[in-house]
Coordinates of C-alpha atoms and ligand atoms in Angstrom, one line a residue:
X1 CA 85.7 116.9 72.9
X2 CA 87.0 115.0 69.9
X3 CA 88.8 111.6 70.3
X4 CA 92.3 113.2 70.1
X5 CA 91.5 115.7 72.9
X6 CA 89.9 113.0 75.0
X7 CA 93.0 110.9 74.7
X8 CA 95.3 113.7 75.6
X9 CA 93.1 114.7 78.5
X10 CA 92.8 111.2 79.8
X11 CA 96.6 110.6 79.6
X12 CA 97.4 113.9 81.4
X13 CA 94.8 113.2 84.1
X14 CA 96.5 109.8 84.8
X15 CA 99.9 111.4 85.3
X16 CA 99.5 112.2 89.0
X17 CA 98.7 108.5 89.6
X18 CA 101.6 107.3 87.5
X19 CA 103.9 109.5 89.6
X20 CA 102.3 108.5 92.9
X21 CA 102.6 104.7 92.1
X22 CA 106.2 104.7 90.8
X23 CA 108.6 102.6 92.9
X24 CA 105.7 101.5 95.2
X25 CA 105.2 97.9 96.0
X26 CA 101.8 96.3 95.1
X27 CA 100.9 92.8 95.9
X28 CA 98.2 91.5 93.6
X29 CA 96.3 88.4 94.5
X30 CA 93.9 86.5 92.1
X31 CA 92.1 83.2 92.3
X32 CA 92.6 80.2 90.0
X33 CA 89.2 81.2 88.5
X34 CA 90.8 84.3 87.0
X35 CA 93.5 82.2 85.4
X36 CA 90.9 80.0 83.8
X37 CA 88.9 83.0 82.4
X38 CA 89.1 83.8 78.7
X39 CA 90.2 87.3 79.4
X40 CA 93.1 86.4 81.7
X41 CA 95.6 87.6 79.1
X42 CA 94.1 91.1 79.5
X43 CA 95.1 91.0 83.2
X44 CA 98.6 89.9 82.2
X45 CA 98.9 92.8 79.8
X46 CA 97.9 95.1 82.7
X47 CA 100.5 93.5 85.0
X48 CA 103.1 94.2 82.4
X49 CA 102.0 97.8 82.0
X50 CA 102.2 98.3 85.8
X51 CA 105.7 96.8 85.8
X52 CA 106.8 99.1 83.0
X53 CA 105.4 102.1 84.9
X54 CA 107.9 101.3 87.7
X55 CA 105.5 99.6 90.1
X56 CA 107.2 96.8 92.1
X57 CA 104.9 94.0 91.5
X58 CA 104.3 90.7 93.4
X59 CA 101.6 88.4 92.0
X60 CA 100.1 85.7 94.1
X61 CA 97.9 83.2 92.3
X62 CA 95.3 80.8 93.6
X63 CA 94.7 77.2 92.4
X64 CA 91.4 76.1 94.0
X65 CA 89.4 75.2 90.9
X66 CA 92.5 73.6 89.3
X67 CA 92.9 71.3 92.3
X68 CA 89.3 70.4 92.2
X69 CA 89.5 69.4 88.5
X70 CA 92.5 67.1 89.2
X71 CA 90.7 65.5 92.1
X72 CA 87.7 64.8 89.9
X73 CA 89.8 63.3 87.2
X74 CA 91.1 60.9 89.8
X75 CA 87.5 60.3 91.1
X76 CA 88.5 61.7 94.5
X77 CA 86.2 64.0 96.4
X78 CA 87.5 67.3 97.8
X79 CA 87.5 67.2 101.6
X80 CA 86.9 70.3 103.7
X81 CA 86.6 71.0 107.3
X82 CA 85.6 74.5 108.5
X83 CA 85.8 75.7 104.9
X84 CA 89.5 74.6 104.7
X85 CA 90.7 71.9 102.4
X86 CA 92.2 68.8 104.0
X87 CA 95.2 68.0 101.9
X88 CA 95.9 64.3 102.2
X89 CA 98.7 62.6 100.1
X90 CA 96.5 62.2 97.0
X91 CA 95.3 65.8 97.3
X92 CA 98.9 67.0 97.7
X93 CA 99.8 65.5 94.4
X94 CA 96.9 67.4 92.8
X95 CA 98.1 70.6 94.6
X96 CA 101.6 70.1 93.2
X97 CA 100.3 69.6 89.6
X98 CA 97.9 72.5 89.8
X99 CA 100.5 74.9 91.3
X100 CA 103.2 73.9 88.8
X101 CA 100.8 74.1 85.8
X102 CA 99.3 77.4 86.7
X103 CA 102.7 79.0 87.5
X104 CA 104.1 77.9 84.2
X105 CA 101.1 79.2 82.3
X106 CA 101.3 82.6 84.0
X107 CA 105.0 82.7 83.3
X108 CA 104.4 81.9 79.7
X109 CA 101.8 84.7 79.4
X110 CA 104.1 87.2 81.1
X111 CA 106.8 86.3 78.6
X112 CA 104.8 87.2 75.6
X113 CA 106.2 90.0 73.4
X114 CA 104.8 89.7 69.9
X115 CA 105.0 92.8 67.8
X116 CA 101.7 94.6 67.6
X117 CA 100.5 93.1 70.9
X118 CA 100.2 95.0 74.2
X119 CA 103.3 93.1 75.5
X120 CA 105.5 94.1 72.6
X121 CA 108.9 95.2 73.9
X122 CA 107.9 94.6 77.6
X123 CA 110.9 92.3 78.1
X124 CA 109.5 91.4 81.5
X125 CA 111.4 89.0 83.8
X126 CA 109.5 86.8 86.2
X127 CA 111.0 85.4 89.4
X128 CA 109.3 82.5 91.2
X129 CA 110.9 80.6 94.1
X130 CA 110.9 79.3 97.6
X131 CA 109.9 82.6 99.2
X132 CA 107.3 81.1 101.5
X133 CA 108.2 78.9 104.5
X134 CA 105.2 77.0 105.9
X135 CA 104.2 74.8 108.8
X136 CA 101.4 72.3 109.1
X137 CA 98.0 73.5 110.3
X138 CA 98.0 70.3 112.4
X139 CA 94.9 68.6 114.0
X140 CA 91.9 70.7 114.7
X141 CA 88.8 69.2 116.5
X142 CA 90.4 65.8 115.9
X143 CA 90.6 66.4 112.1
X144 CA 94.1 66.1 110.7
X145 CA 94.7 68.7 108.0
X146 CA 97.7 66.7 106.7
X147 CA 99.5 68.8 104.1
X148 CA 97.3 71.9 104.6
X149 CA 99.6 74.5 106.1
X150 CA 99.9 78.1 107.1
X151 CA 102.6 80.7 106.5
X152 CA 105.5 80.6 108.9
X153 CA 107.8 83.1 107.3
X154 CA 108.2 85.1 104.1
X155 CA 111.7 85.6 102.6
X156 CA 111.1 89.4 102.2
X157 CA 114.8 90.0 101.6
X158 CA 114.7 87.6 98.7
X159 CA 111.6 89.2 97.2
X160 CA 113.0 92.7 97.7
X161 CA 116.1 91.7 95.9
X162 CA 114.1 90.5 92.9
X163 CA 112.0 93.7 93.0
X164 CA 115.1 95.8 93.0
X165 CA 116.1 94.1 89.8
X166 CA 112.7 95.2 88.4
X167 CA 111.6 91.6 88.2
X168 CA 107.9 90.6 88.7
X169 CA 107.7 88.2 91.5
X170 CA 105.2 85.3 91.1
X171 CA 104.2 83.3 94.1
X172 CA 102.1 80.1 94.2
X173 CA 100.0 79.2 97.3
X174 CA 102.4 76.5 98.4
X175 CA 105.1 76.7 101.0
X176 CA 108.0 74.5 102.1
X177 CA 109.1 73.5 105.6
X178 CA 112.7 73.4 106.8
X179 CA 112.3 69.6 106.8
X180 CA 111.6 69.7 103.0
X181 CA 107.8 69.1 103.2
X182 CA 105.3 70.8 100.9
X183 CA 102.2 72.5 102.2
X184 CA 99.1 73.7 100.5
X185 CA 98.3 77.3 101.6
X186 CA 95.5 79.7 101.1
X187 CA 96.4 82.2 98.4
X188 CA 94.8 85.0 100.4
X189 CA 96.9 84.2 103.4
X190 CA 100.1 84.1 101.3
X191 CA 99.2 87.5 99.7
X192 CA 98.5 89.0 103.1
X193 CA 101.7 87.7 104.7
X194 CA 103.7 88.9 101.7
X195 CA 102.2 92.3 101.7
X196 CA 102.7 92.7 105.5
X197 CA 106.3 91.5 105.4
X198 CA 107.2 93.8 102.5
X199 CA 105.2 96.7 104.0
X200 CA 103.5 97.0 100.6
X201 CA 101.8 100.2 99.7
X202 CA 98.8 98.2 98.3
X203 CA 97.4 94.8 98.5
X204 CA 95.0 94.2 95.7
X205 CA 92.5 91.3 95.5
X206 CA 91.1 90.6 92.0
X207 CA 87.8 89.1 93.3
X208 CA 85.1 87.3 91.4
X209 CA 82.5 90.0 92.0
X210 CA 82.1 93.6 93.2
X211 CA 81.4 94.3 96.9
X212 CA 77.8 95.6 96.8
X213 CA 75.8 97.5 99.3
X214 CA 72.9 95.1 100.0
X215 CA 70.4 98.0 100.4
X216 CA 71.3 99.9 97.2
X217 CA 72.9 97.1 95.2
X218 CA 75.6 99.8 94.3
X219 CA 79.3 99.0 94.7
X220 CA 80.8 100.0 98.0
X221 CA 83.6 102.4 97.1
X222 CA 85.5 102.6 100.4
X223 CA 85.4 101.1 103.9
X224 CA 87.5 101.3 107.0
X225 CA 88.6 97.9 108.3
X226 CA 86.1 98.2 111.1
X227 CA 83.3 98.7 108.5
X228 CA 84.6 95.7 106.6
X229 CA 84.4 93.6 109.7
X230 CA 80.8 94.8 110.4
X231 CA 79.9 93.9 106.8
X232 CA 81.2 90.3 107.3
X233 CA 79.4 90.0 110.7
X234 CA 76.1 91.2 109.1
X235 CA 76.5 89.1 105.9
X236 CA 77.7 85.7 107.0
X237 CA 76.3 84.3 103.7
X238 CA 78.9 86.2 101.6
X239 CA 80.6 83.8 99.2
X240 CA 84.2 82.7 100.0
X241 CA 85.4 84.5 96.9
X242 CA 84.4 87.8 98.6
X243 CA 84.7 86.9 102.3
X244 CA 88.3 85.6 102.1
X245 CA 89.7 88.8 100.5
X246 CA 87.7 90.9 103.0
X247 CA 89.1 88.9 106.0
X248 CA 92.6 89.2 104.5
X249 CA 92.0 92.9 104.0
X250 CA 91.0 93.4 107.7
X251 CA 94.0 91.4 108.9
X252 CA 96.5 93.3 106.7
X253 CA 95.1 96.7 107.5
X254 CA 95.8 95.9 111.2
X255 CA 99.4 95.0 110.3
X256 CA 100.6 98.1 108.5
X257 CA 99.3 97.7 104.9
X258 CA 97.5 100.9 104.5
X259 CA 95.5 100.3 101.4
X260 CA 93.7 97.1 100.4
X261 CA 91.6 97.1 97.2
X262 CA 89.0 94.5 96.3
X263 CA 88.4 94.8 92.6
X264 CA 85.9 92.9 90.5
X265 CA 88.2 91.2 88.0
X266 CA 85.3 90.5 85.5
X267 CA 85.3 94.3 84.6
X268 CA 87.7 94.8 81.6
X269 CA 90.6 96.9 82.7
X270 CA 89.5 96.8 86.3
X271 CA 93.0 97.2 87.7
X272 CA 93.8 100.2 85.5
X273 CA 90.5 101.9 86.3
X274 CA 91.1 101.4 90.0
X275 CA 94.7 102.6 90.0
X276 CA 94.6 105.4 87.4
X277 CA 91.2 107.1 87.7
X278 CA 90.1 109.3 90.5
X279 CA 87.2 107.3 91.9
X280 CA 88.3 103.8 90.8
X281 CA 85.8 101.0 90.4
X282 CA 86.6 98.7 93.4
X283 CA 86.4 98.9 97.1
X284 CA 89.2 100.4 99.0
X285 CA 89.7 99.2 102.5
X286 CA 91.9 101.2 104.8
X287 CA 92.7 101.2 108.5
X288 CA 92.3 105.0 108.7
X289 CA 89.7 107.0 106.9
X290 CA 90.3 107.2 103.2
X291 CA 90.8 110.9 103.0
X292 CA 92.8 112.8 105.6
X293 CA 93.5 116.4 106.4
X294 CA 96.9 116.7 108.0
X295 CA 99.9 119.1 108.3
X296 CA 102.1 119.1 105.2
X297 CA 105.6 117.7 105.2
X298 CA 108.5 118.2 102.7
X299 CA 107.4 114.9 101.1
X300 CA 104.2 116.6 100.0
X301 CA 106.1 119.3 98.0
X302 CA 105.8 117.4 94.7
X303 CA 102.0 116.8 95.2
X304 CA 101.4 120.4 96.2
X305 CA 103.2 121.8 93.2
X306 CA 101.3 119.4 90.9
X307 CA 98.1 120.6 92.4
X308 CA 98.7 124.3 92.2
X309 CA 100.7 124.8 89.0
X310 CA 97.6 124.6 86.7
X311 CA 95.8 127.0 89.0
X312 CA 98.7 129.4 88.8
X313 CA 98.6 129.2 85.0
X314 CA 94.9 130.1 85.2
X315 CA 95.8 133.1 87.3
X316 CA 93.7 131.8 90.2
X317 CA 96.7 131.4 92.5
X318 CA 99.8 133.6 92.8
X319 CA 103.0 132.0 91.5
X320 CA 105.1 130.4 94.2
X321 CA 108.5 128.8 93.8
X322 CA 109.3 125.4 95.2
X323 CA 111.8 127.0 97.5
X324 CA 109.2 129.4 99.0
X325 CA 106.8 126.5 99.7
X326 CA 109.6 124.4 101.1
X327 CA 110.6 127.2 103.5
X328 CA 107.0 127.7 104.6
X329 CA 105.9 124.1 104.6
X330 CA 105.0 124.1 108.3
X331 CA 102.2 126.7 107.5
X332 CA 100.6 124.2 105.1
X333 CA 97.9 121.6 105.6
X334 CA 97.1 119.1 102.8
X335 CA 94.2 116.8 102.0
X336 CA 95.5 113.4 101.1
X337 CA 93.3 110.9 99.3
X338 CA 94.8 107.5 98.6
X339 CA 98.3 108.8 98.5
X340 CA 97.5 111.8 96.3
X341 CA 97.4 115.4 97.4
X342 CA 94.0 116.8 96.4
X343 CA 93.9 119.9 98.5
X344 CA 96.1 122.4 100.3
X345 CA 96.0 125.6 102.3
X346 CA 98.6 127.7 104.0
X347 CA 98.0 129.9 107.1
X348 CA 100.8 132.3 107.5
X349 CA 100.9 134.1 110.9
X350 CA 102.9 137.3 111.4
X351 CA 105.8 137.3 113.8
X352 CA 104.1 139.0 116.7
X353 CA 100.9 136.9 116.4
X354 CA 98.5 139.7 115.4
X355 CA 97.2 138.7 112.1
X356 CA 97.2 135.7 109.7
X357 CA 96.9 135.3 106.0
X358 CA 95.2 132.4 104.2
X359 CA 97.0 131.6 101.1
X360 CA 97.4 128.9 98.4
X361 CA 93.9 127.4 99.0
X362 CA 93.3 124.8 96.3
X363 CA 91.2 121.7 95.7
X364 CA 91.9 119.5 92.8
X365 CA 89.2 120.2 90.1
X366 CA 88.0 116.5 90.2
X367 CA 87.1 117.0 93.9
X368 CA 85.7 120.5 94.1
X369 CA 82.2 121.0 95.4
X370 CA 82.6 118.4 98.2
X371 CA 83.1 120.9 101.0
X372 CA 86.9 120.1 101.0
X373 CA 87.7 123.8 100.7
X374 CA 85.4 124.5 103.6
X375 CA 87.0 121.8 105.7
X376 CA 90.5 123.2 105.2
X377 CA 89.2 126.7 105.8
X378 CA 87.6 125.7 109.1
X379 CA 90.8 124.1 110.1
X380 CA 92.7 127.3 109.4
X381 CA 90.1 129.4 111.4
X382 CA 90.5 127.1 114.3
X383 CA 94.3 127.3 114.2
X384 CA 94.1 131.1 113.9
X385 CA 92.0 131.1 117.1
X386 CA 94.5 128.9 118.9
X387 CA 97.3 131.3 117.8
X388 CA 95.2 134.2 119.1
X389 CA 95.4 136.0 115.7
X390 CA 93.1 139.0 115.7
X391 CA 92.5 139.2 111.9
X392 CA 92.7 137.0 108.9
X393 CA 93.5 138.4 105.5
X394 CA 93.2 136.9 102.1
X395 CA 94.1 138.2 98.6
X396 CA 92.0 136.8 95.9
X397 CA 91.5 137.4 92.1
X398 CA 88.7 135.0 91.3
X399 CA 87.4 133.6 94.6
X400 CA 86.5 136.7 96.6
X401 CA 82.9 135.6 96.9
X402 CA 83.8 132.2 98.3
X403 CA 85.5 134.0 101.2
X404 CA 82.7 136.7 101.5
X405 CA 80.2 133.9 102.0
X406 CA 82.4 132.7 104.8
X407 CA 82.5 136.0 106.8
X408 CA 85.2 138.0 105.0
X409 CA 84.6 141.6 104.3
X410 CA 86.1 143.6 101.3
X411 CA 89.0 145.6 102.6
X412 CA 91.8 147.6 100.8
X413 CA 95.5 147.5 100.3
X414 CA 95.9 150.4 102.8
X415 CA 94.5 148.2 105.5
X416 CA 97.0 145.4 104.9
X417 CA 99.7 145.0 107.6
X418 CA 103.1 146.1 106.4
X419 CA 104.6 142.6 105.7
X420 CA 101.5 141.7 103.5
X421 CA 101.5 145.1 101.8
X422 CA 105.2 144.5 100.8
X423 CA 104.2 141.3 99.1
X424 CA 101.1 142.7 97.3
X425 CA 101.6 142.4 93.5
X426 CA 99.7 145.2 91.8
X427 CA 99.9 143.4 88.5
X428 CA 97.6 140.7 89.9
X429 CA 95.3 143.4 91.3
X430 CA 93.9 140.9 93.8
X431 CA 91.0 141.9 96.0
X432 CA 91.8 142.3 99.7
X433 CA 89.5 140.7 102.1
X434 CA 89.6 140.6 105.9
X435 CA 87.8 138.7 108.7
X436 CA 88.0 139.2 112.5
X437 CA 88.7 135.9 114.1
X438 CA 86.9 136.5 117.4
Ligands
COA501 C1 87.9 127.8 96.0 C2 88.0 126.3 96.2 C3 89.2 126.0 97.1 C4 86.8 125.7 96.8 O1 87.0 124.4 97.1 P1 85.7 123.4 97.2 O2 86.1 122.1 97.9 O3 85.2 123.2 95.8 O4 84.7 124.2 98.0 P2 83.5 123.8 98.8 O5 82.9 122.5 98.4 O6 83.8 123.9 100.3 O7 82.5 125.0 98.4 C5 81.8 124.9 97.2 C6 81.0 126.1 97.0 O8 81.8 127.2 96.7 C7 81.4 127.8 95.5 N1 82.5 128.3 94.8 C8 83.5 127.6 94.2 N2 84.4 128.4 93.6 C9 83.9 129.7 93.8 C10 84.4 131.0 93.5 N3 85.5 131.1 92.8 N4 83.7 132.0 93.9 C11 82.6 131.9 94.6 N5 82.1 130.7 95.0 C12 82.8 129.6 94.6 C13 80.7 126.6 94.8 O9 79.8 127.1 93.8 C14 80.0 126.0 95.9 O10 78.9 126.7 96.3 P3 77.4 126.1 96.0 O11 77.4 124.7 96.4 O12 76.5 127.0 96.8 O13 77.2 126.3 94.5 C15 88.2 125.6 94.8 O14 87.2 125.9 94.0 C16 89.5 125.9 94.1 O15 90.5 125.2 94.4 N6 89.6 126.9 93.3 C17 90.8 127.2 92.5 C18 91.8 127.9 93.4 C19 91.4 129.1 94.0 O16 90.6 129.9 93.5 N7 91.8 129.3 95.3 C20 91.5 130.5 96.1 C21 92.7 131.4 96.0 S1 92.4 132.8 97.0

């Protein structure tokens, strides 16, 4: 494949993700380390790209290393108890300086727009503000945390209002109390609270390293929140830069954020690879298993059509109109993977419950060969049994052997029940296959 074809192919392959992510809310959290890194402007370019693709973006930045540098400059030592900073009056001054400086630097980068740069023409607008109300953490084990606080409330209406204007919302890890005090907060906690209050589709942590399987040293691609908890229990030595996002992921999965990604920010283009390629490069943590087989709803129409249209063009599937699928949507099941429809199958039963027809079986080419077709097929067979259907039919041009290997026998048009015979298209010349369900 030459470079031109590769580009066209790559761009086309990312289109389902572009459609799937449009108008969705993503909260992206990154530490102060990311801001200090030489390649931070690459991340900023990617944020701008996500914004221009219609993703509603909330950025939450950290400031831990920036606070430490300021404390050192004042010859003050950072004080922690139970891994949490104690923010006394001197430390609070450092927090304010660090938060202000980092916020302004990020705003400046998001405002870039030089011709011939990735930000040219982006015209991005950033909104920062008093979106986080905080309260003091108080005294724990006799230790007064002073100005270290925790999130009390998120002004989700205010944030939504900004997102509706297509503005990128930038939030610092500080919060204000109704009495006008300032509190130093954990960026991970702020990001989690914001994602939960907005019911964000995704919460993304740009972490300092990949989450590796200790046995294989290979990145862990997906985990349920229970598995993430088990990982933390079994690896108490995990660095904070990994453990904090994981804890936040577990908390937010329990509170309605369905997808939390932990992505190694040191990989160039990490965010784009994770969001626009089929396997991603980070770890996806979800409350439910990552891939689910479920009955289709009308909301899946677009995804089903996107999946089957190329197969129709190749003659592997008979052409179906949107209206036909819409009318028969209750016959369909879909395989959904991270918000994308990667498989579908319809089981049409006749009115008197004698026979069924399997139709529109499709698995996205990127995911074929992983027993997904088999899974949907078994589901259809079970349903056929529940419905007491005696026989299952399928009409196939190029996949007859797949069905024969699963117990179907070659049959003929004459054996088709009348309603199916009426639908038979001689121009397609499909093979007729039949299977007894008992
Ligand atoms: C047919 C299809 C649904 C199978 O999905 P899948 O998830 O890849 O299937 P599974 O992983 O369960 O099964 C894979 C096995 O089927 C075989 N297989 C795939 N397509 C086949 C075909 N057209 N004919 C015969 N066998 C086939 C594979 O070689 C593999 O077997 P192997 O491991 O022994 O080599 C998928 O290939 C597809 O979407 N094809 C295009 C649409 C289509 O033809 N639909 C059927 C309309 S009647």
